[in-house]
mmCIF file of C-alpha atoms in Angstrom:
data_model
loop_
_atom_site.group_PDB
_atom_site.id
_atom_site.type_symbol
_atom_site.label_atom_id
_atom_site.label_comp_id
_atom_site.label_asym_id
_atom_site.label_seq_id
_atom_site.Cartn_x
_atom_site.Cartn_y
_atom_site.Cartn_z
ATOM 1 C CA UNK A 17 0.000 0.000 0.000
ATOM 2 C CA UNK A 18 1.525 3.287 -1.105
ATOM 3 C CA UNK A 19 -0.335 5.558 1.298
ATOM 4 C CA UNK A 20 -0.722 8.191 -1.426
ATOM 5 C CA UNK A 21 -3.227 10.895 -0.577
ATOM 6 C CA UNK A 22 -5.604 12.245 -3.195
ATOM 7 C CA UNK A 23 -7.451 15.544 -3.102
ATOM 8 C CA UNK A 24 -11.190 15.674 -2.582
ATOM 9 C CA UNK A 25 -11.543 17.129 -6.085
ATOM 10 C CA UNK A 26 -9.572 14.226 -7.601
ATOM 11 C CA UNK A 27 -11.777 11.687 -5.835
ATOM 12 C CA UNK A 28 -14.998 13.377 -6.934
ATOM 13 C CA UNK A 29 -13.856 13.629 -10.552
ATOM 14 C CA UNK A 30 -12.748 9.984 -10.533
ATOM 15 C CA UNK A 31 -16.144 8.830 -9.276
ATOM 16 C CA UNK A 32 -17.951 11.048 -11.806
ATOM 17 C CA UNK A 33 -16.162 9.188 -14.596
ATOM 18 C CA UNK A 34 -17.934 6.042 -13.407
ATOM 19 C CA UNK A 35 -21.302 7.385 -12.283
ATOM 20 C CA UNK A 36 -21.943 10.150 -14.820
ATOM 21 C CA UNK A 37 -19.836 9.210 -17.834
ATOM 22 C CA UNK A 38 -20.431 5.458 -17.481
ATOM 23 C CA UNK A 39 -16.788 4.410 -17.860
ATOM 24 C CA UNK A 40 -16.033 0.917 -16.512
ATOM 25 C CA UNK A 41 -14.509 1.036 -13.035
ATOM 26 C CA UNK A 42 -11.567 -1.116 -14.134
ATOM 27 C CA UNK A 43 -10.760 1.291 -16.957
ATOM 28 C CA UNK A 44 -10.875 4.319 -14.638
ATOM 29 C CA UNK A 45 -8.770 2.483 -12.077
ATOM 30 C CA UNK A 46 -6.029 1.704 -14.598
ATOM 31 C CA UNK A 47 -6.056 5.133 -16.196
ATOM 32 C CA UNK A 48 -5.798 6.983 -12.879
ATOM 33 C CA UNK A 49 -3.506 4.491 -11.162
ATOM 34 C CA UNK A 50 -5.813 3.843 -8.217
ATOM 35 C CA UNK A 51 -7.369 0.623 -6.985
ATOM 36 C CA UNK A 52 -10.966 -0.297 -7.672
ATOM 37 C CA UNK A 53 -11.320 -0.630 -3.897
ATOM 38 C CA UNK A 54 -10.442 3.062 -3.537
ATOM 39 C CA UNK A 55 -12.951 4.046 -6.213
ATOM 40 C CA UNK A 56 -15.719 2.091 -4.488
ATOM 41 C CA UNK A 57 -14.781 3.677 -1.148
ATOM 42 C CA UNK A 58 -14.765 7.186 -2.630
ATOM 43 C CA UNK A 59 -18.153 6.556 -4.227
ATOM 44 C CA UNK A 60 -19.501 5.391 -0.883
ATOM 45 C CA UNK A 61 -18.093 8.503 0.808
ATOM 46 C CA UNK A 62 -19.854 10.711 -1.748
ATOM 47 C CA UNK A 63 -23.152 8.855 -1.308
ATOM 48 C CA UNK A 64 -22.847 9.243 2.463
ATOM 49 C CA UNK A 65 -22.332 12.996 2.034
ATOM 50 C CA UNK A 66 -18.711 13.164 3.153
ATOM 51 C CA UNK A 67 -17.753 15.318 0.148
ATOM 52 C CA UNK A 68 -19.433 18.435 -1.172
ATOM 53 C CA UNK A 69 -19.957 17.565 -4.823
ATOM 54 C CA UNK A 70 -21.713 20.859 -5.589
ATOM 55 C CA UNK A 71 -18.540 22.970 -5.511
#
């Protein structure tokens, strides 16, 4: 585990590629260099309201 930290904006944009642009999660994961587990976690955080996606 690299322990790399990503900005809130990066996480939101990554999740939008999956939820709004309908890219496959595996494709987004490879392109951005993050795990699918991270993408699922970030999506869950957004759904739970942990990030302000209306910025």
